[in-house]
Amino acid sequence: MLDLSIALPIKVQNGGLFISRGVGRHPARRLRSWEIIFVEKGTLTIQEEEHIFQVRAGESLLLWPGREHVGVEDFPIDLKFYWLHFEVNTPARQHPLLTQLAIPQQTTLHDPQYLISLFRQFLHEQEKLQRNASLEFILLLILQQISLAAQSEEPKDEGGTALAWRAQQVIHTRYHLPLSTSMLAKELHCNADYLGRVYRRVFQLTLTEAIHRQRVRAAEKLLSNHASSLKEVAEQCGFADVGYFRQIFRKHTGLTPAAWKRRYCKEHINSA
């Protein structure tokens, strides 16, 4: 487990996308940097010291500096994974109020498409060949998503936590339909104000923000994989108005839907 403060000095080295051709295996290495791996397709089998990991699609793996890691079998033909090397300089003293990210060595992501979009954004920024704080910021977002996935694997059923998770499930499955705080409260047979409070306590988001975030993530996937019109994408993601869709999409991604599609539909690949 890597306990990482978002205020810690963190330095990106480099990253990439590996697509297998069904030959070769991961070489033996002992790096001085951390490495985060996220498998989009297939299964990566890799050994770190005495521990063998099988990292399947939708899972992440954190490799530690100073530990030797090596592939234990040839790359499967369908393997596709992102990788990123980074350094962490831990200060002698840390402020007790700093936000900590507990990064597990291996975990399953609940929203792999969003993580893929972050890796693509990282690779696009890296391609500019200019060192700037955006690479470190995107890395922290990637690590935050991995940390949140690990924290949500076994939610505690205390207070309104169970109710918040029920709301989360509805948002994830019905984001494409008309949905609001009052509709969620009616569906879950509870008070809307109470539902909003417990949801924000558990997920650090308002219900409206959560609905918008889920719709934007779905839109990112549609924009990446389909030739649908902007109006069709908006409707499939629960937005009745294209102008409002553009506004929310830009608020969450910093780009218009058209600009996002132009920027992130390209591949950044290394292969063997």
mmCIF file of C-alpha atoms in Angstrom:
data_model
loop_
_atom_site.group_PDB
_atom_site.id
_atom_site.type_symbol
_atom_site.label_atom_id
_atom_site.label_comp_id
_atom_site.label_asym_id
_atom_site.label_seq_id
_atom_site.Cartn_x
_atom_site.Cartn_y
_atom_site.Cartn_z
ATOM 1 C CA MET A 1 0.000 0.000 0.000
ATOM 2 C CA LEU A 2 1.350 3.427 -0.978
ATOM 3 C CA ASP A 3 0.089 6.227 1.293
ATOM 4 C CA LEU A 4 0.416 9.317 -0.837
ATOM 5 C CA SER A 5 -0.496 12.890 0.065
ATOM 6 C CA ILE A 6 -1.816 15.008 -2.775
ATOM 7 C CA ALA A 7 0.471 17.751 -1.490
ATOM 8 C CA LEU A 8 3.639 15.649 -1.723
ATOM 9 C CA PRO A 9 6.271 16.503 -4.324
ATOM 10 C CA ILE A 10 5.619 14.062 -7.138
ATOM 11 C CA LYS A 11 7.495 13.842 -10.433
ATOM 12 C CA VAL A 12 6.395 12.063 -13.586
ATOM 13 C CA GLN A 13 9.022 10.259 -15.636
ATOM 14 C CA ASN A 14 7.176 8.857 -18.653
ATOM 15 C CA GLY A 15 4.261 6.687 -19.722
ATOM 16 C CA GLY A 16 2.930 4.738 -22.673
ATOM 17 C CA LEU A 17 0.446 2.281 -24.139
ATOM 18 C CA PHE A 18 1.613 -1.291 -24.781
ATOM 19 C CA ILE A 19 -0.193 -3.427 -27.387
ATOM 20 C CA SER A 20 1.027 -7.011 -27.689
ATOM 21 C CA ARG A 21 1.784 -8.813 -30.930
ATOM 22 C CA GLY A 22 1.866 -12.142 -29.118
ATOM 23 C CA VAL A 23 5.657 -12.389 -28.838
ATOM 24 C CA GLY A 24 8.157 -11.708 -26.061
ATOM 25 C CA ARG A 25 7.646 -11.130 -22.372
ATOM 26 C CA HIS A 26 8.227 -8.355 -19.856
ATOM 27 C CA PRO A 27 12.004 -8.003 -19.226
ATOM 28 C CA ALA A 28 13.529 -8.279 -15.749
ATOM 29 C CA ARG A 29 13.931 -4.818 -14.224
ATOM 30 C CA ARG A 30 14.741 -3.170 -10.913
ATOM 31 C CA LEU A 31 13.706 0.472 -11.201
ATOM 32 C CA ARG A 32 14.199 3.369 -8.806
ATOM 33 C CA SER A 33 10.767 4.738 -9.697
ATOM 34 C CA TRP A 34 7.207 3.615 -8.999
ATOM 35 C CA GLU A 35 5.275 2.140 -11.921
ATOM 36 C CA ILE A 36 1.497 2.059 -12.272
ATOM 37 C CA ILE A 37 0.029 -0.373 -14.807
ATOM 38 C CA PHE A 38 -3.588 -0.492 -15.984
ATOM 39 C CA VAL A 39 -4.759 -3.358 -18.206
ATOM 40 C CA GLU A 40 -7.421 -2.428 -20.753
ATOM 41 C CA LYS A 41 -7.578 -5.835 -22.470
ATOM 42 C CA GLY A 42 -6.246 -9.341 -21.825
ATOM 43 C CA THR A 43 -4.221 -10.511 -18.814
ATOM 44 C CA LEU A 44 -0.696 -9.481 -17.791
ATOM 45 C CA THR A 45 1.201 -12.001 -15.649
ATOM 46 C CA ILE A 46 4.150 -10.414 -13.881
ATOM 47 C CA GLN A 47 6.314 -11.280 -10.869
ATOM 48 C CA GLU A 48 7.619 -8.757 -8.326
ATOM 49 C CA GLU A 49 10.238 -10.371 -6.063
ATOM 50 C CA GLU A 50 8.459 -13.541 -4.828
ATOM 51 C CA HIS A 51 4.891 -12.491 -5.630
ATOM 52 C CA ILE A 52 3.205 -13.346 -8.954
ATOM 53 C CA PHE A 53 0.368 -11.053 -10.081
ATOM 54 C CA GLN A 54 -2.240 -11.781 -12.719
ATOM 55 C CA VAL A 55 -3.591 -8.390 -13.779
ATOM 56 C CA ARG A 56 -6.810 -8.720 -15.776
ATOM 57 C CA ALA A 57 -8.745 -6.209 -17.868
ATOM 58 C CA GLY A 58 -10.018 -3.369 -15.683
ATOM 59 C CA GLU A 59 -7.363 -3.919 -12.987
ATOM 60 C CA SER A 60 -4.378 -1.824 -11.917
ATOM 61 C CA LEU A 61 -1.021 -2.880 -10.485
ATOM 62 C CA LEU A 62 1.494 -0.758 -8.569
ATOM 63 C CA LEU A 63 5.131 -1.873 -8.837
ATOM 64 C CA TRP A 64 7.495 -0.669 -6.115
ATOM 65 C CA PRO A 65 10.901 0.970 -6.619
ATOM 66 C CA GLY A 66 13.897 -1.167 -5.715
ATOM 67 C CA ARG A 67 12.017 -4.437 -6.273
ATOM 68 C CA GLU A 68 12.799 -6.611 -9.285
ATOM 69 C CA HIS A 69 9.850 -7.383 -11.540
ATOM 70 C CA VAL A 70 9.778 -9.703 -14.547
ATOM 71 C CA GLY A 71 7.280 -11.340 -16.890
ATOM 72 C CA VAL A 72 6.720 -15.022 -16.143
ATOM 73 C CA GLU A 73 5.121 -15.934 -19.468
ATOM 74 C CA ASP A 74 4.940 -14.586 -23.016
ATOM 75 C CA PHE A 75 2.593 -11.693 -23.721
ATOM 76 C CA PRO A 76 -0.827 -12.949 -24.872
ATOM 77 C CA ILE A 77 -1.920 -11.767 -28.316
ATOM 78 C CA ASP A 78 -4.834 -9.710 -26.963
ATOM 79 C CA LEU A 79 -2.916 -7.865 -24.228
ATOM 80 C CA LYS A 80 -3.221 -4.079 -24.057
ATOM 81 C CA PHE A 81 -2.104 -2.001 -21.065
ATOM 82 C CA TYR A 82 -1.073 1.518 -20.050
ATOM 83 C CA TRP A 83 2.038 2.145 -17.944
ATOM 84 C CA LEU A 84 3.415 5.172 -16.132
ATOM 85 C CA HIS A 85 6.629 5.727 -14.142
ATOM 86 C CA PHE A 86 6.797 8.338 -11.387
ATOM 87 C CA GLU A 87 8.826 9.384 -8.347
ATOM 88 C CA VAL A 88 7.637 10.459 -4.901
ATOM 89 C CA ASN A 89 9.816 12.548 -2.596
ATOM 90 C CA THR A 90 8.375 12.069 0.889
ATOM 91 C CA PRO A 91 9.103 15.012 3.207
ATOM 92 C CA ALA A 92 10.390 14.381 6.711
ATOM 93 C CA ARG A 93 7.251 15.912 8.222
ATOM 94 C CA GLN A 94 3.726 15.967 6.835
ATOM 95 C CA HIS A 95 0.882 18.243 7.850
ATOM 96 C CA PRO A 96 -1.847 16.174 9.566
ATOM 97 C CA LEU A 97 -4.583 17.734 7.433
ATOM 98 C CA LEU A 98 -3.069 16.691 4.107
ATOM 99 C CA THR A 99 -5.352 14.489 2.038
ATOM 100 C CA GLN A 100 -3.949 10.951 1.825
ATOM 101 C CA LEU A 101 -4.367 8.575 -1.097
ATOM 102 C CA ALA A 102 -4.017 4.948 -0.025
ATOM 103 C CA ILE A 103 -2.948 3.239 -3.257
ATOM 104 C CA PRO A 104 -3.317 -0.573 -3.135
ATOM 105 C CA GLN A 105 -0.861 -2.738 -5.026
ATOM 106 C CA GLN A 106 -3.638 -4.337 -7.087
ATOM 107 C CA THR A 107 -7.293 -3.393 -7.427
ATOM 108 C CA THR A 108 -10.272 -3.480 -9.806
ATOM 109 C CA LEU A 109 -11.543 -0.186 -11.231
ATOM 110 C CA HIS A 110 -15.296 0.355 -11.197
ATOM 111 C CA ASP A 111 -15.124 2.856 -14.071
ATOM 112 C CA PRO A 112 -12.255 1.707 -16.318
ATOM 113 C CA GLN A 113 -13.348 3.909 -19.228
ATOM 114 C CA TYR A 114 -12.736 7.046 -17.184
ATOM 115 C CA LEU A 115 -9.238 5.838 -16.234
ATOM 116 C CA ILE A 116 -8.522 5.105 -19.894
ATOM 117 C CA SER A 117 -9.521 8.672 -20.771
ATOM 118 C CA LEU A 118 -7.103 9.980 -18.118
ATOM 119 C CA PHE A 119 -4.231 7.877 -19.499
ATOM 120 C CA ARG A 120 -5.020 9.099 -23.014
ATOM 121 C CA GLN A 121 -4.995 12.682 -21.787
ATOM 122 C CA PHE A 122 -1.633 12.042 -20.083
ATOM 123 C CA LEU A 123 -0.147 10.618 -23.285
ATOM 124 C CA HIS A 124 -1.441 13.539 -25.302
ATOM 125 C CA GLU A 125 0.189 16.043 -22.919
ATOM 126 C CA GLN A 126 3.406 14.012 -22.882
ATOM 127 C CA GLU A 127 3.487 14.068 -26.676
ATOM 128 C CA LYS A 128 3.892 17.857 -26.598
ATOM 129 C CA LEU A 129 7.433 17.305 -25.231
ATOM 130 C CA GLN A 130 6.989 20.115 -22.735
ATOM 131 C CA ARG A 131 7.419 19.647 -19.002
ATOM 132 C CA ASN A 132 4.509 21.211 -17.119
ATOM 133 C CA ALA A 133 2.419 20.582 -14.046
ATOM 134 C CA SER A 134 -0.411 19.017 -16.080
ATOM 135 C CA LEU A 135 1.372 15.638 -16.194
ATOM 136 C CA GLU A 136 1.650 15.494 -12.404
ATOM 137 C CA PHE A 137 -1.974 16.645 -12.051
ATOM 138 C CA ILE A 138 -3.251 13.914 -14.390
ATOM 139 C CA LEU A 139 -1.138 11.337 -12.537
ATOM 140 C CA LEU A 140 -2.737 12.385 -9.240
ATOM 141 C CA LEU A 141 -6.198 11.998 -10.809
ATOM 142 C CA ILE A 142 -5.252 8.490 -11.960
ATOM 143 C CA LEU A 143 -3.993 7.545 -8.493
ATOM 144 C CA GLN A 144 -7.093 9.084 -6.907
ATOM 145 C CA GLN A 145 -9.384 6.901 -9.039
ATOM 146 C CA ILE A 146 -7.438 3.791 -8.040
ATOM 147 C CA SER A 147 -7.592 4.795 -4.379
ATOM 148 C CA LEU A 148 -11.347 5.445 -4.522
ATOM 149 C CA ALA A 149 -11.943 2.075 -6.194
ATOM 150 C CA ALA A 150 -10.114 0.306 -3.373
ATOM 151 C CA GLN A 151 -11.989 2.240 -0.688
ATOM 152 C CA SER A 152 -15.358 1.367 -2.227
ATOM 153 C CA GLU A 153 -14.781 -2.380 -2.487
ATOM 154 C CA GLU A 154 -16.291 -3.036 0.957
ATOM 155 C CA PRO A 155 -18.459 -0.085 1.966
ATOM 156 C CA LYS A 156 -19.448 0.008 5.611
ATOM 157 C CA ASP A 157 -23.168 -0.142 6.260
ATOM 158 C CA GLU A 158 -23.431 2.550 8.909
ATOM 159 C CA GLY A 159 -25.602 5.668 9.066
ATOM 160 C CA GLY A 160 -26.804 6.519 5.575
ATOM 161 C CA THR A 161 -23.926 4.801 3.767
ATOM 162 C CA ALA A 162 -26.073 1.960 2.440
ATOM 163 C CA LEU A 163 -28.625 4.482 1.169
ATOM 164 C CA ALA A 164 -25.887 6.471 -0.575
ATOM 165 C CA TRP A 165 -24.642 3.335 -2.314
ATOM 166 C CA ARG A 166 -28.162 2.509 -3.478
ATOM 167 C CA ALA A 167 -28.363 5.988 -4.995
ATOM 168 C CA GLN A 168 -24.994 5.410 -6.646
ATOM 169 C CA GLN A 169 -26.271 2.210 -8.223
ATOM 170 C CA VAL A 170 -29.332 3.983 -9.618
ATOM 171 C CA ILE A 171 -27.131 6.740 -11.072
ATOM 172 C CA HIS A 172 -24.830 4.207 -12.740
ATOM 173 C CA THR A 173 -27.689 2.247 -14.327
ATOM 174 C CA ARG A 174 -30.219 4.983 -15.123
ATOM 175 C CA TYR A 175 -28.126 8.057 -15.951
ATOM 176 C CA HIS A 176 -29.506 7.989 -19.516
ATOM 177 C CA LEU A 177 -33.071 8.559 -18.220
ATOM 178 C CA PRO A 178 -34.538 11.709 -16.635
ATOM 179 C CA LEU A 179 -32.911 11.815 -13.187
ATOM 180 C CA SER A 180 -32.723 14.325 -10.335
ATOM 181 C CA THR A 181 -32.314 14.422 -6.559
ATOM 182 C CA SER A 182 -36.079 14.407 -6.030
ATOM 183 C CA MET A 183 -36.521 11.469 -8.419
ATOM 184 C CA LEU A 184 -33.797 9.514 -6.628
ATOM 185 C CA ALA A 185 -35.376 10.243 -3.235
ATOM 186 C CA LYS A 186 -38.770 9.078 -4.480
ATOM 187 C CA GLU A 187 -37.225 5.910 -5.936
ATOM 188 C CA LEU A 188 -35.439 5.150 -2.654
ATOM 189 C CA HIS A 189 -38.371 6.180 -0.420
ATOM 190 C CA CYS A 190 -36.457 8.794 1.576
ATOM 191 C CA ASN A 191 -36.188 12.533 2.158
ATOM 192 C CA ALA A 192 -34.354 14.368 -0.643
ATOM 193 C CA ASP A 193 -32.331 16.618 1.701
ATOM 194 C CA TYR A 194 -31.221 13.650 3.802
ATOM 195 C CA LEU A 195 -30.268 11.660 0.706
ATOM 196 C CA GLY A 196 -28.209 14.596 -0.589
ATOM 197 C CA ARG A 197 -26.365 14.941 2.735
ATOM 198 C CA VAL A 198 -25.451 11.254 3.119
ATOM 199 C CA TYR A 199 -24.440 10.952 -0.529
ATOM 200 C CA ARG A 200 -22.119 13.933 -0.247
ATOM 201 C CA ARG A 201 -20.621 12.532 2.964
ATOM 202 C CA VAL A 202 -19.863 9.182 1.326
ATOM 203 C CA PHE A 203 -18.778 10.287 -2.164
ATOM 204 C CA GLN A 204 -17.725 13.940 -1.667
ATOM 205 C CA LEU A 205 -20.080 14.935 -4.499
ATOM 206 C CA THR A 206 -23.564 16.368 -4.731
ATOM 207 C CA LEU A 207 -26.113 14.125 -6.412
ATOM 208 C CA THR A 208 -26.352 16.544 -9.339
ATOM 209 C CA GLU A 209 -22.561 16.470 -9.778
ATOM 210 C CA ALA A 210 -22.603 12.665 -9.656
ATOM 211 C CA ILE A 211 -25.308 12.442 -12.314
ATOM 212 C CA HIS A 212 -23.445 14.875 -14.562
ATOM 213 C CA ARG A 213 -20.149 13.041 -14.063
ATOM 214 C CA GLN A 214 -21.674 9.685 -14.975
ATOM 215 C CA ARG A 215 -23.320 11.162 -18.079
ATOM 216 C CA VAL A 216 -20.083 12.831 -19.190
ATOM 217 C CA ARG A 217 -18.130 9.577 -18.780
ATOM 218 C CA ALA A 218 -20.715 7.765 -20.889
ATOM 219 C CA ALA A 219 -20.452 10.532 -23.493
ATOM 220 C CA GLU A 220 -16.650 10.174 -23.588
ATOM 221 C CA LYS A 221 -17.067 6.496 -24.424
ATOM 222 C CA LEU A 222 -19.618 7.173 -27.159
ATOM 223 C CA LEU A 223 -17.498 9.932 -28.655
ATOM 224 C CA SER A 224 -14.497 7.567 -28.727
ATOM 225 C CA ASN A 225 -16.191 4.539 -30.244
ATOM 226 C CA HIS A 226 -19.043 5.738 -32.421
ATOM 227 C CA ALA A 227 -19.792 8.066 -35.309
ATOM 228 C CA SER A 228 -23.026 9.276 -33.706
ATOM 229 C CA SER A 229 -24.045 12.926 -34.024
ATOM 230 C CA LEU A 230 -23.658 15.253 -31.055
ATOM 231 C CA LYS A 231 -27.434 15.313 -30.622
ATOM 232 C CA GLU A 232 -27.575 11.496 -30.537
ATOM 233 C CA VAL A 233 -24.750 11.293 -27.981
ATOM 234 C CA ALA A 234 -26.446 13.885 -25.781
ATOM 235 C CA GLU A 235 -29.770 12.046 -25.875
ATOM 236 C CA GLN A 236 -28.194 8.649 -25.155
ATOM 237 C CA CYS A 237 -26.482 10.128 -22.087
ATOM 238 C CA GLY A 238 -29.584 11.736 -20.598
ATOM 239 C CA PHE A 239 -29.253 15.306 -21.897
ATOM 240 C CA ALA A 240 -32.398 16.664 -23.544
ATOM 241 C CA ASP A 241 -30.631 19.834 -24.722
ATOM 242 C CA VAL A 242 -27.433 19.782 -26.805
ATOM 243 C CA GLY A 243 -26.355 23.222 -25.598
ATOM 244 C CA TYR A 244 -26.625 22.159 -21.961
ATOM 245 C CA PHE A 245 -24.744 18.952 -22.814
ATOM 246 C CA ARG A 246 -21.872 21.014 -24.262
ATOM 247 C CA GLN A 247 -21.832 23.215 -21.162
ATOM 248 C CA ILE A 248 -21.676 20.300 -18.691
ATOM 249 C CA PHE A 249 -19.192 18.325 -20.800
ATOM 250 C CA ARG A 250 -16.838 21.307 -20.980
ATOM 251 C CA LYS A 251 -17.183 21.953 -17.240
ATOM 252 C CA HIS A 252 -16.074 18.385 -16.434
ATOM 253 C CA THR A 253 -13.387 17.874 -19.102
ATOM 254 C CA GLY A 254 -12.226 21.384 -20.009
ATOM 255 C CA LEU A 255 -13.081 20.681 -23.667
ATOM 256 C CA THR A 256 -16.110 20.792 -25.901
ATOM 257 C CA PRO A 257 -17.355 17.354 -27.081
ATOM 258 C CA ALA A 258 -16.016 18.030 -30.586
ATOM 259 C CA ALA A 259 -12.581 19.080 -29.274
ATOM 260 C CA TRP A 260 -12.458 16.052 -26.955
ATOM 261 C CA LYS A 261 -13.195 13.702 -29.853
ATOM 262 C CA ARG A 262 -10.473 15.270 -32.027
ATOM 263 C CA ARG A 263 -7.909 15.116 -29.233
ATOM 264 C CA TYR A 264 -8.434 11.702 -27.608
ATOM 265 C CA CYS A 265 -9.427 9.383 -30.422
ATOM 266 C CA LYS A 266 -5.791 8.981 -31.450
ATOM 267 C CA GLU A 267 -3.635 6.112 -30.158
ATOM 268 C CA HIS A 268 -0.223 6.417 -28.467
ATOM 269 C CA ILE A 269 1.338 2.965 -28.768
ATOM 270 C CA ASN A 270 4.465 0.974 -28.063
ATOM 271 C CA SER A 271 4.409 -2.709 -28.926
ATOM 272 C CA ALA A 272 6.459 -5.878 -29.004
#
